[in-house]
PDB file of C-alpha atoms in Angstrom:
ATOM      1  CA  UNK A1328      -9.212 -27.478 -24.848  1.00 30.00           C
ATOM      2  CA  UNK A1329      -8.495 -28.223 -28.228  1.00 36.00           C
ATOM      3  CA  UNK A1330      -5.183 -29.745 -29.450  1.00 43.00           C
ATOM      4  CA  UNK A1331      -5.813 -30.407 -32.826  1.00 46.00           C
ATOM      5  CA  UNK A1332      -8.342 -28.925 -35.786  1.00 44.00           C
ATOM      6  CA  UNK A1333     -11.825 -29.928 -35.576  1.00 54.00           C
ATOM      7  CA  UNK A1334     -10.712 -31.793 -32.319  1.00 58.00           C
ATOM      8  CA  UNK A1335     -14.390 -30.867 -30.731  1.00 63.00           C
ATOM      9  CA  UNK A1336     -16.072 -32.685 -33.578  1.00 78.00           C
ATOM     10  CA  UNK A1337     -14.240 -36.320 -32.311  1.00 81.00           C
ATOM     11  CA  UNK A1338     -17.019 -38.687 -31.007  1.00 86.00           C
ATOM     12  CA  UNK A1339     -14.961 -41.028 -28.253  1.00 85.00           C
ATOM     13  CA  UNK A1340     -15.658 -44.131 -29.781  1.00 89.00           C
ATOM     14  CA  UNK A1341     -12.731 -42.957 -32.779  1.00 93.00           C
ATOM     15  CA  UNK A1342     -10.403 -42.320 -30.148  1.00 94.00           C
ATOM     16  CA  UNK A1343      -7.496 -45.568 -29.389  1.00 97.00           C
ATOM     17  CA  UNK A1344      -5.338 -45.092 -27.219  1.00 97.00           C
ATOM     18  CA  UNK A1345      -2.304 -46.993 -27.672  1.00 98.00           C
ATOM     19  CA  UNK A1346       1.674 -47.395 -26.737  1.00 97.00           C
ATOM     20  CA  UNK A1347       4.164 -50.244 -27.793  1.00 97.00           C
ATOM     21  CA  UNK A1348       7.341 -52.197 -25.540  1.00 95.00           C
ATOM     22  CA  UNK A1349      10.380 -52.253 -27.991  1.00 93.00           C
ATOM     23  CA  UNK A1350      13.608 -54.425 -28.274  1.00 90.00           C
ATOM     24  CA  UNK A1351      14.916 -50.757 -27.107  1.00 81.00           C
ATOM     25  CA  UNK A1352      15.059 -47.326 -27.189  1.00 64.00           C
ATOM     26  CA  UNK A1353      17.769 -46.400 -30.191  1.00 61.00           C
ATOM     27  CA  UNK A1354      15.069 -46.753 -32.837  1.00 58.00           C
ATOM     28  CA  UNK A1355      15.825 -47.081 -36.478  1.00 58.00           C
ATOM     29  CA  UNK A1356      15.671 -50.161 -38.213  1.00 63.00           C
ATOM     30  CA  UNK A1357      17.240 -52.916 -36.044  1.00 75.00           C
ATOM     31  CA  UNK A1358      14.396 -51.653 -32.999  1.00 86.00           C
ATOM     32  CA  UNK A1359      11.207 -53.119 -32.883  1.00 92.00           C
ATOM     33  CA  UNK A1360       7.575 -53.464 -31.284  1.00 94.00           C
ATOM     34  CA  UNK A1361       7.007 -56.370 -29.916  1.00 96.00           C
ATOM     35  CA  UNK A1362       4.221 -55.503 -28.092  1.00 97.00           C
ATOM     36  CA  UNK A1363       1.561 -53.036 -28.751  1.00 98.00           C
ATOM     37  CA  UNK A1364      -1.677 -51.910 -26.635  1.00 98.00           C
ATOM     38  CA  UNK A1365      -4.501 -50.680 -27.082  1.00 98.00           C
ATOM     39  CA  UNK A1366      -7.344 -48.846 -25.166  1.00 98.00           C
ATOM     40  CA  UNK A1367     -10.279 -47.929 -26.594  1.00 97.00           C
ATOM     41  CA  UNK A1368     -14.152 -47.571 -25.867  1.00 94.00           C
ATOM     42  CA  UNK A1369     -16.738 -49.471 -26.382  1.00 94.00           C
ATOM     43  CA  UNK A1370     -20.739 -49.132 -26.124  1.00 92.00           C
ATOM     44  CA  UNK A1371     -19.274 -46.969 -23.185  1.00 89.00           C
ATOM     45  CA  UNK A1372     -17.179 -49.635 -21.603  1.00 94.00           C
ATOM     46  CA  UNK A1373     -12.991 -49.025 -21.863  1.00 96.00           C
ATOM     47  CA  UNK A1374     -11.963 -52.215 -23.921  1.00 97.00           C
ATOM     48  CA  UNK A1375      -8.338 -53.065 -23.726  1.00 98.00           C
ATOM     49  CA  UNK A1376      -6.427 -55.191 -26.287  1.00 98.00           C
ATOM     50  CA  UNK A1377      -2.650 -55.996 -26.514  1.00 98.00           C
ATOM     51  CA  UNK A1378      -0.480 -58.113 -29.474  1.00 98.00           C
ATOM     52  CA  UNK A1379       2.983 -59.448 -28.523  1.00 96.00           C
ATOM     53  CA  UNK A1380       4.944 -61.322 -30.631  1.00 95.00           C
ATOM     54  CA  UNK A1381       6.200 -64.871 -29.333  1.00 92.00           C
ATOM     55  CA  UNK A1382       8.357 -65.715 -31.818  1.00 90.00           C
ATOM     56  CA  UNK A1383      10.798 -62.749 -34.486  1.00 86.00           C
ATOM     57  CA  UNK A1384       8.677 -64.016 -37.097  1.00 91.00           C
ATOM     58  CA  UNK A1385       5.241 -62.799 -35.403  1.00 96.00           C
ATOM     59  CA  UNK A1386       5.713 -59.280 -36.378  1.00 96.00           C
ATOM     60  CA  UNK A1387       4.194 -59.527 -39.876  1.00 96.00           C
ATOM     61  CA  UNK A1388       0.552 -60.830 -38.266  1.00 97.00           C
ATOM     62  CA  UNK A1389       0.845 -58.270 -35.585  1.00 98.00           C
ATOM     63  CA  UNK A1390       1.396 -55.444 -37.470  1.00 98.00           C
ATOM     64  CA  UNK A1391      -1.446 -56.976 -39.682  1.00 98.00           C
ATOM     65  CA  UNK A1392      -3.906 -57.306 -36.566  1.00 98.00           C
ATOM     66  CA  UNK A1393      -3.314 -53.357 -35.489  1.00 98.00           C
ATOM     67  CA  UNK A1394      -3.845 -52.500 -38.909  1.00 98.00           C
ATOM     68  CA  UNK A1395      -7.409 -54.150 -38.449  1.00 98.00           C
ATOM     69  CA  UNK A1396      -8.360 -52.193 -35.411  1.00 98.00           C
ATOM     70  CA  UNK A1397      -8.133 -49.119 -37.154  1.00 98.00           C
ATOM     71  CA  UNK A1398     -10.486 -47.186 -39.035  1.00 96.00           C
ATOM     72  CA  UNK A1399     -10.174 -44.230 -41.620  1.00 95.00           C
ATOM     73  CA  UNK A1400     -11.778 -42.089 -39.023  1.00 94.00           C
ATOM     74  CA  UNK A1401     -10.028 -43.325 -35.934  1.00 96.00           C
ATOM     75  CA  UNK A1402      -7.658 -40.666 -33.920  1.00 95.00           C
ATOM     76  CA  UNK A1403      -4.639 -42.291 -32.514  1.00 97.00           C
ATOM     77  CA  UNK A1404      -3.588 -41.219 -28.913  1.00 96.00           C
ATOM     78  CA  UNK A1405      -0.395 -41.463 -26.981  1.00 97.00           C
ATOM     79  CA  UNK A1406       2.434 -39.939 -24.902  1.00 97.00           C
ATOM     80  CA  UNK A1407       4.878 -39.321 -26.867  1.00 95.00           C
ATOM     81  CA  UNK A1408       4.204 -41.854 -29.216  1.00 95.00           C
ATOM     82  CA  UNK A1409       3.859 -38.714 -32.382  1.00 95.00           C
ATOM     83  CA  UNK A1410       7.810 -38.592 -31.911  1.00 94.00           C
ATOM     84  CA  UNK A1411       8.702 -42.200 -30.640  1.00 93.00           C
ATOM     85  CA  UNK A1412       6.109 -45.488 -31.391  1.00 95.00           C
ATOM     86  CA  UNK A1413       4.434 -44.071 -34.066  1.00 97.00           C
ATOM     87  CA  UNK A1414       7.800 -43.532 -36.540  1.00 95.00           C
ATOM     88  CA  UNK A1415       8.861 -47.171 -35.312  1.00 95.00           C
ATOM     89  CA  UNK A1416       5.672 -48.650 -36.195  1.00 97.00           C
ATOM     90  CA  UNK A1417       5.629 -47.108 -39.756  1.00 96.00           C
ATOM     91  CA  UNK A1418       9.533 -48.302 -40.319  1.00 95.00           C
ATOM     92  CA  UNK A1419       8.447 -51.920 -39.185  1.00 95.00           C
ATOM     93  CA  UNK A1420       5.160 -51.334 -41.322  1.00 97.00           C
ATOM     94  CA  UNK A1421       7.429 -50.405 -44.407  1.00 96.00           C
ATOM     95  CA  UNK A1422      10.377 -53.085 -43.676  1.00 95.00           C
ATOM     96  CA  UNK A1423       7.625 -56.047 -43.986  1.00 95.00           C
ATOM     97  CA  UNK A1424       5.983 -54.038 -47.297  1.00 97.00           C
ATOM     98  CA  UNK A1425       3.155 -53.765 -46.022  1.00 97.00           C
ATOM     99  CA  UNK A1426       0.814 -50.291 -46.154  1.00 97.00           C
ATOM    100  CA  UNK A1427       1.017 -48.508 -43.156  1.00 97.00           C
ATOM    101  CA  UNK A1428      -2.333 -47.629 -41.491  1.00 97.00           C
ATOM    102  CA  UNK A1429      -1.093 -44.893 -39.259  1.00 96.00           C
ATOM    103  CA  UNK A1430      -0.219 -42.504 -41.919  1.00 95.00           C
ATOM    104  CA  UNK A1431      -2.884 -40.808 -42.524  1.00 95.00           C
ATOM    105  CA  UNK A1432      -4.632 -40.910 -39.321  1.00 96.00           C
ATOM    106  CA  UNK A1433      -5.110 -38.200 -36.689  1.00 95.00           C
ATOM    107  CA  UNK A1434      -2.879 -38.351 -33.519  1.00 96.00           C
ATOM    108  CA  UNK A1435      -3.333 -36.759 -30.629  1.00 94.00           C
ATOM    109  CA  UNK A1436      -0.171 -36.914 -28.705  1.00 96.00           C
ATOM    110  CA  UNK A1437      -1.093 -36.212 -24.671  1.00 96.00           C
ATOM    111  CA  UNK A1438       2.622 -35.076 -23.969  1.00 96.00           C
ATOM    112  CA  UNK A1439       2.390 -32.109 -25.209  1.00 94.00           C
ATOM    113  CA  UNK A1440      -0.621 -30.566 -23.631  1.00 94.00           C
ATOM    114  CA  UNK A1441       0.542 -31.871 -20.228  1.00 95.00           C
ATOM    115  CA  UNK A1442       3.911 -30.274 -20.755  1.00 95.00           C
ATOM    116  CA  UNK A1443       1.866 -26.914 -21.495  1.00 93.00           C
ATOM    117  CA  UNK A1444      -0.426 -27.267 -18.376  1.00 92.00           C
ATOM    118  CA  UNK A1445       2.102 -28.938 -15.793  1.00 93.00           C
ATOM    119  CA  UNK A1446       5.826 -27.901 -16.917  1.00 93.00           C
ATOM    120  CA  UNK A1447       7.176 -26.266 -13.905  1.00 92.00           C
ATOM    121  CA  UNK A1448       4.530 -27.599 -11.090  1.00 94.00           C
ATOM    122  CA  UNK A1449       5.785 -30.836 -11.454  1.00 94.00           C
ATOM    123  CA  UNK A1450       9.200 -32.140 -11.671  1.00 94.00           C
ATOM    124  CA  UNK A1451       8.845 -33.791 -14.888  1.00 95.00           C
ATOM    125  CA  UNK A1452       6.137 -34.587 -17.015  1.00 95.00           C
ATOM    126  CA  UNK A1453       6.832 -38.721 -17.839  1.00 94.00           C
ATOM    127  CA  UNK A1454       3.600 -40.623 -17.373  1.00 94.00           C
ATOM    128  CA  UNK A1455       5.022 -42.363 -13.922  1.00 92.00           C
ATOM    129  CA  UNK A1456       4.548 -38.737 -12.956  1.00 93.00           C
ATOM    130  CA  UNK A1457       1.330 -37.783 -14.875  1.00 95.00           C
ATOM    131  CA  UNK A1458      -0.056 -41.275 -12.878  1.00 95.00           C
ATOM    132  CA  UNK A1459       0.847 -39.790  -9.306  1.00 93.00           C
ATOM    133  CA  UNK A1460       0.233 -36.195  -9.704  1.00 93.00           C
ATOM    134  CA  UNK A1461      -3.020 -36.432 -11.693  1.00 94.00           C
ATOM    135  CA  UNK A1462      -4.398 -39.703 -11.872  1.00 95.00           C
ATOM    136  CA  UNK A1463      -3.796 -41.495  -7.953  1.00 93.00           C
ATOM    137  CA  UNK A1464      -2.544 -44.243 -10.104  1.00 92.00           C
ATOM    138  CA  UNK A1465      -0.054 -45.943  -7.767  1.00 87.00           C
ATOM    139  CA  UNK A1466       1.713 -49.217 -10.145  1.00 88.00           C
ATOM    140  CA  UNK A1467       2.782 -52.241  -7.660  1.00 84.00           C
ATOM    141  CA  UNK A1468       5.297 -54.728  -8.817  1.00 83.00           C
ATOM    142  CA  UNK A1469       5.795 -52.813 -11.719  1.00 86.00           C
ATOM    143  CA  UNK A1470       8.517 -53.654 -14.583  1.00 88.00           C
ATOM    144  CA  UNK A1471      10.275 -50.253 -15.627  1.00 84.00           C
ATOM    145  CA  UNK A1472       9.587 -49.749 -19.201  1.00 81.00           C
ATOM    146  CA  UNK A1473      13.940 -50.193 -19.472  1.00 85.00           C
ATOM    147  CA  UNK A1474      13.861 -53.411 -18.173  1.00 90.00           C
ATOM    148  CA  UNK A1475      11.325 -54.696 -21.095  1.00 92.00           C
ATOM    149  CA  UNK A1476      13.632 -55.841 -23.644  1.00 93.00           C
ATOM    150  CA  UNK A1477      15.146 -58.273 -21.533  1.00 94.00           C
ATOM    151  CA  UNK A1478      12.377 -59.747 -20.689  1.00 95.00           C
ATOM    152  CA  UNK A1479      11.038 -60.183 -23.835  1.00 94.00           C
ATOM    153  CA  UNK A1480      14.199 -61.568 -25.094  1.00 93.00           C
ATOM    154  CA  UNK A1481      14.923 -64.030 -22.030  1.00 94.00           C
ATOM    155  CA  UNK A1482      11.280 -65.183 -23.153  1.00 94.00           C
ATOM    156  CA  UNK A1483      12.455 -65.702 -26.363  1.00 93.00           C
ATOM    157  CA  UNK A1484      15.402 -67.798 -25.023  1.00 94.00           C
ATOM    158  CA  UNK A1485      13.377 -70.124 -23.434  1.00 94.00           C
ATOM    159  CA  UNK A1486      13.250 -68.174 -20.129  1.00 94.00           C
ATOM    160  CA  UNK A1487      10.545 -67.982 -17.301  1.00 93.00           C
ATOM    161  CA  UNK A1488       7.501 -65.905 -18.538  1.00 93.00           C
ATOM    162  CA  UNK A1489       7.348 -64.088 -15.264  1.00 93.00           C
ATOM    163  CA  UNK A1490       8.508 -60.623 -16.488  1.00 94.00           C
ATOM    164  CA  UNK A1491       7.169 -60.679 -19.618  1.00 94.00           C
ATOM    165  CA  UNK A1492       3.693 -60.596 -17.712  1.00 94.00           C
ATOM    166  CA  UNK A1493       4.755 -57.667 -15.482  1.00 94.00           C
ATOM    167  CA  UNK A1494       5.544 -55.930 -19.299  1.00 95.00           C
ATOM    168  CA  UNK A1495       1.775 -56.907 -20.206  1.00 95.00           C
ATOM    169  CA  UNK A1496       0.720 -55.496 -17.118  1.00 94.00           C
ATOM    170  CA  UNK A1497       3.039 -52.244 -17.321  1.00 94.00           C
ATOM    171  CA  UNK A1498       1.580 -51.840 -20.761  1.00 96.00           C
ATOM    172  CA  UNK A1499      -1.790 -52.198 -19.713  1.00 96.00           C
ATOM    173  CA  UNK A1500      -1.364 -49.657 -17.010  1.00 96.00           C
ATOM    174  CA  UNK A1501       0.069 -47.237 -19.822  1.00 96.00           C
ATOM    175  CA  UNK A1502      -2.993 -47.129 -22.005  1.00 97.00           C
ATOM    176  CA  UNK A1503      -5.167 -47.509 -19.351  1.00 97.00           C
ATOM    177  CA  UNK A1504      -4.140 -44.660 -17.961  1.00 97.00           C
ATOM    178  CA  UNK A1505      -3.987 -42.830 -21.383  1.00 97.00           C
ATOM    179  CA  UNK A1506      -7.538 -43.269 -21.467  1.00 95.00           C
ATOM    180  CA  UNK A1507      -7.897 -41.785 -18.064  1.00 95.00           C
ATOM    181  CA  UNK A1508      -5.774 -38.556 -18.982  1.00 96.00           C
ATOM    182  CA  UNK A1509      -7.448 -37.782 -21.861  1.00 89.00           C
ATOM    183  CA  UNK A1510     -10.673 -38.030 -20.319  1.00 87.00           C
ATOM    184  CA  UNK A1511      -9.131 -35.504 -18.271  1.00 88.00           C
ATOM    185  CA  UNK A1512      -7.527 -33.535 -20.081  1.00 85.00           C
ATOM    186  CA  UNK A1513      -9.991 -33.294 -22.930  1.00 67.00           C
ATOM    187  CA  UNK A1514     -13.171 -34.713 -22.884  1.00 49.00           C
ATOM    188  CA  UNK A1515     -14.793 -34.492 -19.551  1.00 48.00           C
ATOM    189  CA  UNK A1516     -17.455 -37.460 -20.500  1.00 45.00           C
ATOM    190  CA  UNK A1517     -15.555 -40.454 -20.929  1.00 45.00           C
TER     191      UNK A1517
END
């Protein structure tokens, strides 16, 4: 299946998965990333990697550590992140004047394919579901994705840590299991 041109030509070590946890859902300039993951392979092993900022001013050297994972050749892949985390990252990416390295990269978004395949089978197509239906990914303990701004910003207060780590952990599932659906979906050897 090919979703976008010269997909077959892709080797699967330029493929990174990724996703972000925002301060919230609105977007536009007062939302923001404060985390991002990453999922990606390596010498045939699935590496994962995830940036959160502690502090407001930790944005600048996050933004500038993603930038440093990618490559001109590198094909970005998400769920839903060609309509959602993608745009946010390239206003935050602007706001701090900084080049964005997303532009002119591929992006395979996995939404839209699983929308094709499983709209009407299933009664939604939101990753929670894409997890159960596909993958037998069952998520204990797990933070809704909702629920992550507040924990990020009672961390910032001076809060207990406790549910920022089940936001690491959420996010880890997420590209985890990005990985996992596009082997899947697409490429049958990962």
């Amino acid at each position: 299946m090919s979703f976008a041109k010269n997909f077959d030509t892709v080797e699967p070590a330029q493929l990174l998965c990724f996703d972000t946890e925002t301060t919230g859902l609105a977007g536009g300039t007062g939302t923001r990333a404060f985390m991002i993951g990453c999922a990606d392979r390596v010498d045939g092993q699935l590496r994962i990697r995830q940036l959160m900022t502690a502090t407001m001013a930790a944005e600048h050297a996050m933004l500038e550590t993603f930038a440093r994972w990618l490559e001109p050749d590198t094909v970005l892949v998400s769920y839903n992140g060609r309509s959602y985390d993608a745009p946010l990252l390239k206003t935050r990416y602007r706001l701090a004047r900084m080049p964005c390295p997303i532009t002119p990269l591929a992006h395979l978004d996995l939404l839209h394919p699983v929308r094709r395949r499983y709209r009407g089978l299933w009664e939604n197509c939101r990753l929670a579901t894409v997890e159960r239906q596909l993958l037998k990914v069952l998520r204990e303990d797990d933070l809704p994705g909702s629920e992550a701004p507040r924990a990020w910003r009672d961390y910032l207060n001076g809060g207990p840590a406790t549910d920022l780590r089940r936001v690491l952990a959420h996010n880890h599932t997420d590209v985890r299991s990005l990985m996992q659906l596009l082997a899947h979906l697409v490429v049958p050897t990962l």
